[in-house]
Short mmCIF file of C-alpha atoms in Angstrom, two decimals:
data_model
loop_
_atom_site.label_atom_id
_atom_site.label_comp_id
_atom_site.label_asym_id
_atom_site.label_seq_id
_atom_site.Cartn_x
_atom_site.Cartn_y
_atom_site.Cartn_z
CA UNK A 64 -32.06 32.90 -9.96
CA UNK A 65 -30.50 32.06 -6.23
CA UNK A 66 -28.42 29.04 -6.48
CA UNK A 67 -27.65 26.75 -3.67
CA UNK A 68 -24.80 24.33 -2.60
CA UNK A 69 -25.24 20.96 -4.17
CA UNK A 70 -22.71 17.89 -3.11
CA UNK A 71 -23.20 14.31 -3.90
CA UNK A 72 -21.08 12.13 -2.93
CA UNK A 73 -20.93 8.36 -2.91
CA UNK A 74 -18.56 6.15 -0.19
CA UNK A 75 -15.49 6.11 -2.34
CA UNK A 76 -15.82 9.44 -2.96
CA UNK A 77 -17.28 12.77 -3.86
CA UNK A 78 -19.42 12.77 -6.75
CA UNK A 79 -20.02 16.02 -7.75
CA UNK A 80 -20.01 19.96 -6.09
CA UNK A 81 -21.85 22.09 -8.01
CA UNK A 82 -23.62 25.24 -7.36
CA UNK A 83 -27.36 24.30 -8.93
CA UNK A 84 -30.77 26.56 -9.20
CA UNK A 85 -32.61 23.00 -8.75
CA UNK A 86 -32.30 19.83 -8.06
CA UNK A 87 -35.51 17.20 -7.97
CA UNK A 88 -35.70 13.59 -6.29
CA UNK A 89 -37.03 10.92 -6.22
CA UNK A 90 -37.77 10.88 -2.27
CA UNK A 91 -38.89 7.70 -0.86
CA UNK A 92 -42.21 9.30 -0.04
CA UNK A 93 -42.43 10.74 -3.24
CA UNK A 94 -40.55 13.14 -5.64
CA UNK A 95 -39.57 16.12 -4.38
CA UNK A 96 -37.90 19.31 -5.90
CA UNK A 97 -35.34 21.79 -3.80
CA UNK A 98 -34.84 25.24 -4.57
CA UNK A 99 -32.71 27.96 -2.77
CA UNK A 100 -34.21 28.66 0.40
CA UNK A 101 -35.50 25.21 1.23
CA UNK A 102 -36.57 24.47 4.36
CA UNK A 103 -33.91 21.99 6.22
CA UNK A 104 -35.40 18.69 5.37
CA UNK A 105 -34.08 14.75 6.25
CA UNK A 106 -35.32 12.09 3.76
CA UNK A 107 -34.68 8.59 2.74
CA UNK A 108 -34.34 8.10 -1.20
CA UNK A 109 -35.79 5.48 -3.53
CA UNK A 110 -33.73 4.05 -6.13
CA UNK A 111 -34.26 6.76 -9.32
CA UNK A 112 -32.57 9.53 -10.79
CA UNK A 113 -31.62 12.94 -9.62
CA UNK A 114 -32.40 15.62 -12.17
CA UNK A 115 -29.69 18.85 -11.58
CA UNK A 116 -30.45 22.34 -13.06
CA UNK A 117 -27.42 24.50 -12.78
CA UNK A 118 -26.89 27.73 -15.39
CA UNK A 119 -29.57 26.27 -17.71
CA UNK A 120 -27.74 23.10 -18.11
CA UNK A 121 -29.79 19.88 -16.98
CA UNK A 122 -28.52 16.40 -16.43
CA UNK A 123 -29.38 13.31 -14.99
CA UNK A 124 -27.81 11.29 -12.16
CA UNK A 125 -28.77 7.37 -11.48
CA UNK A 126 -29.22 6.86 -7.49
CA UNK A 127 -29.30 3.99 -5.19
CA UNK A 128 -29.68 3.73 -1.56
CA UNK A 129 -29.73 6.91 -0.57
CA UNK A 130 -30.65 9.75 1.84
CA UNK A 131 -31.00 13.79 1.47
CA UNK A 132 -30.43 16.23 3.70
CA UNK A 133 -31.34 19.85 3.03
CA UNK A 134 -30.10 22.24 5.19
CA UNK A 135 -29.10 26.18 5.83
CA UNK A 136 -25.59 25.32 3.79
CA UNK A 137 -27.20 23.30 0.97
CA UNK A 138 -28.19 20.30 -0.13
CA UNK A 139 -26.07 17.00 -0.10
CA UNK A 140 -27.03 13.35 -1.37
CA UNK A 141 -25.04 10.53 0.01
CA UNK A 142 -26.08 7.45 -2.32
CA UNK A 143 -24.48 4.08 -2.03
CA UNK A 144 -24.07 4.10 -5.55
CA UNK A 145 -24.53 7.30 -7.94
CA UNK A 146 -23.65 6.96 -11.82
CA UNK A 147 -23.59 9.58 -14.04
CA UNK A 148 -26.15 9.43 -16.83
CA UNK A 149 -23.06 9.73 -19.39
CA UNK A 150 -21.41 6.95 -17.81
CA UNK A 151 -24.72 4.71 -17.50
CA UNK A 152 -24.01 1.80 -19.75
CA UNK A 153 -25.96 -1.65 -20.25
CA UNK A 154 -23.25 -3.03 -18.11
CA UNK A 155 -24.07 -0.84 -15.32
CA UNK A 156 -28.04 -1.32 -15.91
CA UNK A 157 -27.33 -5.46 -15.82
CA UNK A 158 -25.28 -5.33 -12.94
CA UNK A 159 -27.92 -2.79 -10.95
CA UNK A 160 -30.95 -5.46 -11.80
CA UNK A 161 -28.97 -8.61 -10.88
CA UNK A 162 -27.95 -6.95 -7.31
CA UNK A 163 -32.16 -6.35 -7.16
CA UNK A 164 -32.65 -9.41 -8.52
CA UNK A 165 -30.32 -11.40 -5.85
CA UNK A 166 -31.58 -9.42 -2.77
CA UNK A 167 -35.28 -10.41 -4.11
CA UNK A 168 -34.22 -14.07 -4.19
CA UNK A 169 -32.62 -13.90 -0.81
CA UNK A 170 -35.86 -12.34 0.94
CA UNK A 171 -37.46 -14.50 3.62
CA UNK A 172 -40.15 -13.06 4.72
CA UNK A 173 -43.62 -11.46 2.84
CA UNK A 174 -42.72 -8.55 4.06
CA UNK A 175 -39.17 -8.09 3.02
CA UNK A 176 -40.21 -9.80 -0.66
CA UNK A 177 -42.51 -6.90 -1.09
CA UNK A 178 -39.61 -4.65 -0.51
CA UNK A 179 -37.48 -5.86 -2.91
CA UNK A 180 -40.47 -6.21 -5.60
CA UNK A 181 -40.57 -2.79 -5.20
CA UNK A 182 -37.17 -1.88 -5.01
CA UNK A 183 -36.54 -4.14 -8.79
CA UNK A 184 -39.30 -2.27 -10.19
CA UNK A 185 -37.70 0.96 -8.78
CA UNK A 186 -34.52 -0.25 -10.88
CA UNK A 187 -36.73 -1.13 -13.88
CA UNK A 188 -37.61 2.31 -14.30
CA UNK A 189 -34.97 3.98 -13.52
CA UNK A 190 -32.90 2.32 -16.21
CA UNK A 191 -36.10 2.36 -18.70
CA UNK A 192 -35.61 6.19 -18.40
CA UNK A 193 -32.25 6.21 -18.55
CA UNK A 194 -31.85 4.25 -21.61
CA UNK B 256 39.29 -14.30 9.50
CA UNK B 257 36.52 -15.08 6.65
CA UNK B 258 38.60 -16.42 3.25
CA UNK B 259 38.01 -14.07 0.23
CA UNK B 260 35.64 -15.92 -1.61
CA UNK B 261 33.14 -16.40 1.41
CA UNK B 262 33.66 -12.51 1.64
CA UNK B 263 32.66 -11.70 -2.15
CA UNK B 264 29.80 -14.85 -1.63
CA UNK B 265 28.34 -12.82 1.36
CA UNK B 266 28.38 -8.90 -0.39
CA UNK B 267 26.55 -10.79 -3.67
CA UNK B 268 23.69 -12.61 -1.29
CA UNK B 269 23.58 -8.81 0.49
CA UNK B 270 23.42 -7.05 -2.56
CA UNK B 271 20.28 -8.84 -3.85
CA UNK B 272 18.48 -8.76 -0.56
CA UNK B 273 18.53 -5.29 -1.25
CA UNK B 274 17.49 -5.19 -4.54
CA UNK B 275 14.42 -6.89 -3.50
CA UNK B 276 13.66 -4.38 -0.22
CA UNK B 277 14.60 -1.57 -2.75
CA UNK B 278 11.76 -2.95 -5.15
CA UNK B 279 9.45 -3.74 -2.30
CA UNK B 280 9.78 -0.44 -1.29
CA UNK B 281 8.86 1.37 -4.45
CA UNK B 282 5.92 -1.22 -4.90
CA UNK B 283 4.73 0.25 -1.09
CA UNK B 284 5.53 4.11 -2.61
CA UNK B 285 3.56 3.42 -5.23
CA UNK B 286 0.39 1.93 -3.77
CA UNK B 287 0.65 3.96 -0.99
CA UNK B 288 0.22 6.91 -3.23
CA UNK B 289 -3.06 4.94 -4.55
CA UNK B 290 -4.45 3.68 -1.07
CA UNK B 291 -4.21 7.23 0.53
CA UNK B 292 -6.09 8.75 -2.29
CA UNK B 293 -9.00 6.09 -1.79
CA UNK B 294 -8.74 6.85 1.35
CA UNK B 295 -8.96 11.14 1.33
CA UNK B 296 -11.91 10.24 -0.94
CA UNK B 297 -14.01 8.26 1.09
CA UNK B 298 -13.88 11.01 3.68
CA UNK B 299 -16.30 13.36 2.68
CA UNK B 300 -19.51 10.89 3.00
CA UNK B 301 -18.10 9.35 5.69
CA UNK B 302 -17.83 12.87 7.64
CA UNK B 303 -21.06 14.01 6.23
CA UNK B 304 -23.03 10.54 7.47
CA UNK B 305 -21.48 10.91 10.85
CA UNK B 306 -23.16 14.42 11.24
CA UNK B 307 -26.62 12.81 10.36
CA UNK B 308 -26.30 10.13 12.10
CA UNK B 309 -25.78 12.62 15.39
CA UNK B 310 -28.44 14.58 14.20
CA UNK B 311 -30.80 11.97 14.36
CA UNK B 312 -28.98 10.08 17.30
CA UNK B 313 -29.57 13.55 19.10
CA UNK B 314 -33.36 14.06 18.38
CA UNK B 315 -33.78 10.16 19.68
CA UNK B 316 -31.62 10.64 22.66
CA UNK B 317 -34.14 9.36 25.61
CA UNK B 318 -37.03 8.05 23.53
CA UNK B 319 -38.49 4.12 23.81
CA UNK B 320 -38.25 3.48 20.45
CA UNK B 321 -34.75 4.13 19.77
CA UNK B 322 -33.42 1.09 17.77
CA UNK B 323 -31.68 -1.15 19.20
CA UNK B 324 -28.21 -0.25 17.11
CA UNK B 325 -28.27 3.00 18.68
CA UNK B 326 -29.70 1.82 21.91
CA UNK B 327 -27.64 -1.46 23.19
CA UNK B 328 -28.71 -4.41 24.54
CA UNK B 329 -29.02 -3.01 28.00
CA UNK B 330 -26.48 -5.91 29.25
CA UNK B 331 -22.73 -5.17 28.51
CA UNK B 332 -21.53 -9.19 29.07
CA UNK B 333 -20.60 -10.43 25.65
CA UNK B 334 -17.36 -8.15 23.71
CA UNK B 335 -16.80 -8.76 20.34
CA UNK B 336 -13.85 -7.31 19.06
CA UNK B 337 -13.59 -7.15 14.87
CA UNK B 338 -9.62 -6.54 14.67
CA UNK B 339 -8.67 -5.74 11.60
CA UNK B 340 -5.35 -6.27 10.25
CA UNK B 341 -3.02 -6.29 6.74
CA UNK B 342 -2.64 -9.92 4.92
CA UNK B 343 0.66 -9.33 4.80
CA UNK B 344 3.90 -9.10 7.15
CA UNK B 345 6.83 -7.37 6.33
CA UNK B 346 5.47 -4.22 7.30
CA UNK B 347 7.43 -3.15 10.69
CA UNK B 348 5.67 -3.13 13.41
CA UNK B 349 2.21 -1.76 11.76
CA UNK B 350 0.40 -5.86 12.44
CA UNK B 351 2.02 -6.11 15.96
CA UNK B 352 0.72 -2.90 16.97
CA UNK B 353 -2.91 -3.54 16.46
CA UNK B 354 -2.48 -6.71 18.12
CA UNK B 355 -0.90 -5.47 20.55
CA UNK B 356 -3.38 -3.32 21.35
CA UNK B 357 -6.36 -5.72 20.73
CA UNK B 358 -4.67 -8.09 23.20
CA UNK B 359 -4.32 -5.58 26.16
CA UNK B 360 -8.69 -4.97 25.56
CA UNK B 361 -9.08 -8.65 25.46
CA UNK B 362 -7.13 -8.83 28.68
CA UNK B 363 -9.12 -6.49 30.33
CA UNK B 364 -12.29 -7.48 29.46
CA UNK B 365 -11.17 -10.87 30.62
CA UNK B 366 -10.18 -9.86 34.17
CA UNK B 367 -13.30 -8.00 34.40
CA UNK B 368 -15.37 -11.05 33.65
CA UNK B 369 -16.56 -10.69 30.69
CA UNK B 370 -16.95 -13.10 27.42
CA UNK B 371 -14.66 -12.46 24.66
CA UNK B 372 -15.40 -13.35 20.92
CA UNK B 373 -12.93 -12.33 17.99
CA UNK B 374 -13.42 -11.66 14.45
CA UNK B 375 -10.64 -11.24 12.71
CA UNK B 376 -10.25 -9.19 8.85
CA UNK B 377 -6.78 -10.19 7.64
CA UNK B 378 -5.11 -12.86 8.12
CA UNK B 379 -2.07 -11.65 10.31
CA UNK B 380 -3.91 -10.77 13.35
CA UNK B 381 -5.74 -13.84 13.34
CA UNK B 382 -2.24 -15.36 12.72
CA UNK B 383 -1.17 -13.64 15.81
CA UNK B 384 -4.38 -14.07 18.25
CA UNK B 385 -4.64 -17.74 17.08
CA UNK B 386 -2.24 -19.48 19.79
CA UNK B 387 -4.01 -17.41 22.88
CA UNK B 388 -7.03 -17.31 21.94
CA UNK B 389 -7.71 -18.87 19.38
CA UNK B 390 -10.99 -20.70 21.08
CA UNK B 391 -12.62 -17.07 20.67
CA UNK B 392 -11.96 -15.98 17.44
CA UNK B 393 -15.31 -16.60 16.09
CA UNK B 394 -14.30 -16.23 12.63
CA UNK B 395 -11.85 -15.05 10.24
CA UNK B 396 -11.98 -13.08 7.25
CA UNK B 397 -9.27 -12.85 4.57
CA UNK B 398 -8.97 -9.88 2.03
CA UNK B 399 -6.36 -12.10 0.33
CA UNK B 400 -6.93 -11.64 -3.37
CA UNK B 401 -9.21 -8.22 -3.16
CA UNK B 402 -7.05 -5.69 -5.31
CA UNK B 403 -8.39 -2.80 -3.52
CA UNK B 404 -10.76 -2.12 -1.07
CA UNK B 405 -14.37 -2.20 -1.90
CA UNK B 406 -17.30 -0.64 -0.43
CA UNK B 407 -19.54 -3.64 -1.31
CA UNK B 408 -16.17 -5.45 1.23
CA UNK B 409 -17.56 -3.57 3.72
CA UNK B 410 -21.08 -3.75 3.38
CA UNK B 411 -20.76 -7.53 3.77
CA UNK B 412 -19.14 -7.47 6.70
CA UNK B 413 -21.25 -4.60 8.41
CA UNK B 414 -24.15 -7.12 7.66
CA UNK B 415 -22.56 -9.73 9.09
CA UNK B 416 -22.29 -8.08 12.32
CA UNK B 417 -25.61 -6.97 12.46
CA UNK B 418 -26.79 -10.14 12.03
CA UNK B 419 -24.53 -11.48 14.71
CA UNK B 420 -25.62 -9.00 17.17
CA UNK B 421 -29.40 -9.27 16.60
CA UNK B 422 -29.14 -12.81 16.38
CA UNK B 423 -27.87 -12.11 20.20
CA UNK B 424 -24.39 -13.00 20.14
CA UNK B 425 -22.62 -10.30 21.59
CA UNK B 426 -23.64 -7.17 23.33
CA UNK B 427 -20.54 -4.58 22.41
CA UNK B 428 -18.60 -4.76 19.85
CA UNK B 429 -15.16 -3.16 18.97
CA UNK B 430 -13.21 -2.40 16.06
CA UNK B 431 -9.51 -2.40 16.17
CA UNK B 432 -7.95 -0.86 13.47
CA UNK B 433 -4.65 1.56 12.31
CA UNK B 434 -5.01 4.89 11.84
CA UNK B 435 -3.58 6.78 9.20
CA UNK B 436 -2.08 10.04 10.61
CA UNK B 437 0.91 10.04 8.32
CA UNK B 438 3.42 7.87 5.99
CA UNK B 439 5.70 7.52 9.08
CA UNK B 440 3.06 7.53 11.91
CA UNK B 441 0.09 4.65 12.34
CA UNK B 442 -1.45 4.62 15.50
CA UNK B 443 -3.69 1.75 16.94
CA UNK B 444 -6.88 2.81 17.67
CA UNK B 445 -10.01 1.11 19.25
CA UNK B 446 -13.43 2.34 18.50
CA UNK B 447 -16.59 1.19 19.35
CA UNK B 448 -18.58 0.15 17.06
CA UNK B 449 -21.72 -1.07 18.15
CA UNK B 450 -24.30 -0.03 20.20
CA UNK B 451 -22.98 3.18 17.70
CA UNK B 452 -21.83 5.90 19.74
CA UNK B 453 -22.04 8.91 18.40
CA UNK B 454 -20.16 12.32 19.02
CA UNK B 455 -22.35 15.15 20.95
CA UNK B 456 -24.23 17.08 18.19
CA UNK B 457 -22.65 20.47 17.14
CA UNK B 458 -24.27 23.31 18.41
CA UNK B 459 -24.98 24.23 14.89
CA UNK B 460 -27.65 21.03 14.39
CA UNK B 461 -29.94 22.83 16.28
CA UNK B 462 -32.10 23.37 13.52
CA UNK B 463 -35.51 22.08 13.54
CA UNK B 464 -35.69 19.34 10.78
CA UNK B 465 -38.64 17.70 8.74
CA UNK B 466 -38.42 13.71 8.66
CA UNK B 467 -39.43 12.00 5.87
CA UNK B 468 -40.79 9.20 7.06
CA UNK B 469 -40.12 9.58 10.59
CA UNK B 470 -36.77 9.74 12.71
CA UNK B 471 -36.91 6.39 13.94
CA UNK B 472 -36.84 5.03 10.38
CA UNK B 473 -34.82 7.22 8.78
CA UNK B 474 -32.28 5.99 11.63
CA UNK B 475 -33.31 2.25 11.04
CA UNK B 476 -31.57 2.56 7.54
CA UNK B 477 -29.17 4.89 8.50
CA UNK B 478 -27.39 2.84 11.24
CA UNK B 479 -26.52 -0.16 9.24
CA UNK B 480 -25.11 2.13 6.69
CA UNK B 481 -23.08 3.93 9.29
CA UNK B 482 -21.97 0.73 10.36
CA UNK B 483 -20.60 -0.41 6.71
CA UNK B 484 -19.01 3.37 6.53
CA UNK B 485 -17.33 2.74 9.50
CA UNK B 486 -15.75 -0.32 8.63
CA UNK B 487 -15.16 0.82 5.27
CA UNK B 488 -13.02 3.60 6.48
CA UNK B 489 -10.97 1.45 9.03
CA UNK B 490 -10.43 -0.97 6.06
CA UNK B 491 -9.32 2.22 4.12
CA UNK B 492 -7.09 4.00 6.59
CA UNK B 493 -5.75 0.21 7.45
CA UNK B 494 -4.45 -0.35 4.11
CA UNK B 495 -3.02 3.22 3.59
CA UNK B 496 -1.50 2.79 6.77
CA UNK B 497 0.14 -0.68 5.68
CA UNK B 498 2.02 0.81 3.03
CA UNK B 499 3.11 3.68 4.77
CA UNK B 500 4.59 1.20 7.30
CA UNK B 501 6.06 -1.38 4.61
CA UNK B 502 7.69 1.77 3.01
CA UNK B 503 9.29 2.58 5.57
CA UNK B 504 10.42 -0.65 6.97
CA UNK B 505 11.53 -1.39 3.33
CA UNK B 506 13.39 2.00 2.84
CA UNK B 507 15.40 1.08 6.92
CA UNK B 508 16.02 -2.32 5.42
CA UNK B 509 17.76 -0.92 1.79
CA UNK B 510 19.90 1.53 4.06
CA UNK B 511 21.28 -1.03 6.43
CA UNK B 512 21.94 -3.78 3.44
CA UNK B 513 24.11 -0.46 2.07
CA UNK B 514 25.48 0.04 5.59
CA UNK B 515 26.33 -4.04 5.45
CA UNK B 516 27.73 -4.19 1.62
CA UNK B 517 30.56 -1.01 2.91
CA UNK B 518 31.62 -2.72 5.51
CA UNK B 519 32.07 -6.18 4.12
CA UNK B 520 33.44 -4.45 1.26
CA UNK B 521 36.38 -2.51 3.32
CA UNK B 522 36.70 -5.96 5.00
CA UNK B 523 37.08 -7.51 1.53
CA UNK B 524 40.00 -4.99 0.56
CA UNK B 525 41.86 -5.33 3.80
CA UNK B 526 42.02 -8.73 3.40
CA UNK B 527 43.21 -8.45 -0.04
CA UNK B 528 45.66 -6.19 0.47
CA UNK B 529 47.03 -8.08 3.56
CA UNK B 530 47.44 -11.25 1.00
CA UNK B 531 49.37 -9.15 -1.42
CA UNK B 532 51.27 -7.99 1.09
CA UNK B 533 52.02 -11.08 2.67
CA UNK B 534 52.82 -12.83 -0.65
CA UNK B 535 55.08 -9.72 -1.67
CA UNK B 536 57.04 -10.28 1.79
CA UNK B 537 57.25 -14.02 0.79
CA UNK B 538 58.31 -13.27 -2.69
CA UNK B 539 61.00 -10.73 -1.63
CA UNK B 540 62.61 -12.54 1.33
CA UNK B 541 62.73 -15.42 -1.12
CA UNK B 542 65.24 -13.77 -3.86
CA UNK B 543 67.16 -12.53 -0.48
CA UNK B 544 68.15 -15.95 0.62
CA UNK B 545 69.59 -16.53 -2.82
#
């Protein structure tokens, strides 16, 4: 099977370089899978988890704030925040809902309330699959 | 001519200055090692988002609804400048430098007529702008008690400015910062940091992209993030750069305490020697006159 580049890296530094046969996520107009041979491709990411295929292994990746871009040398995921599902401990998970929680009780406006409704529940599950 | 004791007072106070500039030196070594590697790591995201961000900068060139980030204010009246410096002196010349530098802009902009507000990160510079101009320095930040640099540092103050600047309050802003190039070399750089400018896309971008959702909002939550990145890296290279210069400074400060202790000490000897001497001649031409 053709591989493909695969970097994620957060700001303090680079996550993980692997060469993976496919890597699914959780776009933030839906989940969305790359293979080799994608088509190059610009998206915003929900908070969720990152699924990586490479030489039958699988694992799991928690994201948050993100963005993907897919292009002719590979795909590369810059999230704010990226923890590995090995290193994913209840202290992570409780420190990931309160930062949700505190941005929900800062929201003003309807508008910006929904978004972080959405973006707690988007934490919720993420750490309910996680766990 | 100094008496002996003042001499052997002075080589004991010289001798533990330099203790204390040899230790402060291998406390720089040491965190320099530390900072640099923070900062070599936060490179890769920052180079990557910076290619996006033209990307997308590129596709918008032109259109309406550009945001405003990317866009400006259309006036170019109100200068913010965010200089950011280390909490700490004793570091050469690495704080003057930036301010230095920051102080030349702000005259500028001054002559030219335009309105000047500071923010200051670290306390030195806003030590050092405070007596000029301290009437524009709009606010200060201190890192005084952060162990290392955060992202989440950062990301606080890249929200802050955004807030400032679509709240209205200033039109460009500036970020003064140190750049790393090497243990012995810092230089003081300006960049600008807001309306973002971006570097001409690489000819290799030119491939047609799918947006998901479209460019403009993509950008929307891009910019703000490029902002933090930005700052995040200055803050980076700043404190790599701080330790480079305080090693240095603190290695030119052991060497001339050494350069200081031989010389007192062949001062010391002479002088001893002369007193044996001259108590020898007294001794001697007293059994003569026997």
């Amino acid at each position: 099977m053709a591989t493909f580049k695969f970097e994620l890296v957060s700001p303090e530094r680079l996550i993980l370089s692997v060469d993976a046969d496919q890597v699914d996520l959780p776009g933030s107009e839906g989940d969305f899978g790359v293979l080799a041979g994608h088509a190059p491709f610009l998206t915003t990411l929900k908070t969720g988890i990152v699924t990586v295929k490479a030489g039958g292994l699988s694992s799991r990746i928690y994201v948050r704030g993100g963005f993907a871009d897919v292009n002719a040398a590979g795909l590369s995921v810059l999230a704010e925040k990226a923890v590995p599902e090995s290193e994913f401990d209840p202290a992570v998970a409780a420190s990931e809902l309160a930062i949700a929680e505190t941005v929900l009780a800062e929201a003003r406006t309807e508008e910006a309330k929904d978004q972080a409704i959405a973006a707690l529940d988007e934490v919720k599950t993420a750490v309910a699959a996680l766990a | 001519m100094a008496s002996l004791k003042e001499l052997k007072n002075r080589i004991a106070s010289v001798k533990a200055t330099q203790k204390i500039t040899k230790a402060m030196q291998m406390v720089a070594a040491a965190k320099l090692r530390r900072a640099q590697e923070a900062a070599i790591a936060a490179r890769p995201y920052a180079r990557r988002l910076g290619l996006v961000v033209a990307n997308l900068a590129g596709a918008m060139a032109g259109r309406d609804d550009a945001p405003r980030l990317l866009a400006g204010t259309g006036r170019d009246d109100v200068h913010l400048l965010v200089v950011c410096t280390a909490e700490r002196g004793l570091c050469g010349g690495f704080n003057s430098s930036i301010v230095r530098l920051a102080r030349e802009h702000i005259a500028s902009l001054l002559a030219a007529g335009k309105t000047v507000k500071i923010l200051t990160v670290g306390k030195k510079g806003a030590d050092a702008l405070k007596r000029e101009h301290g009437e524009r320095i709009i606010d200060r930040i201190e890192l005084r008690g952060v162990k290392s640099v955060g992202f989440d540092i950062a990301v606080d103050l890249g929200k802050r400015i955004v807030e400032l600047y679509d709240a209205g309050e200033f039109d460009v802003c500036t970020l003064f910062y140190s750049e790393f190039k090497s243990v012995i070399q810092q230089i003081p750089t300006a960049k600008q940091l807001l309306p973002v400018k971006v570097d001409a896309p690489a000819a290799a971008s030119e491939t047609d992209y799918e947006f998901e959702p479209d460019e403009a909002e993509i950008l929307e939550t891009l910019l703000p993030r490029y902002i933090s990145v930005t700052l995040f890296s200055a803050l980076l290279e700043n404190a790599a750069g701080e330790m480079g210069a305080k090693m240095s400074a603190m290695d030119n400060a052991t060497r001339n305490a050494g350069e200081m202790i031989d010389r007192l000490s062949i001062t010391y000897n002479r002088t001893r020697q002369a007193k044996i001497t001259t108590e020898l001649v007294e001794i001697i031409s007293g059994a003569e006159a026997l």
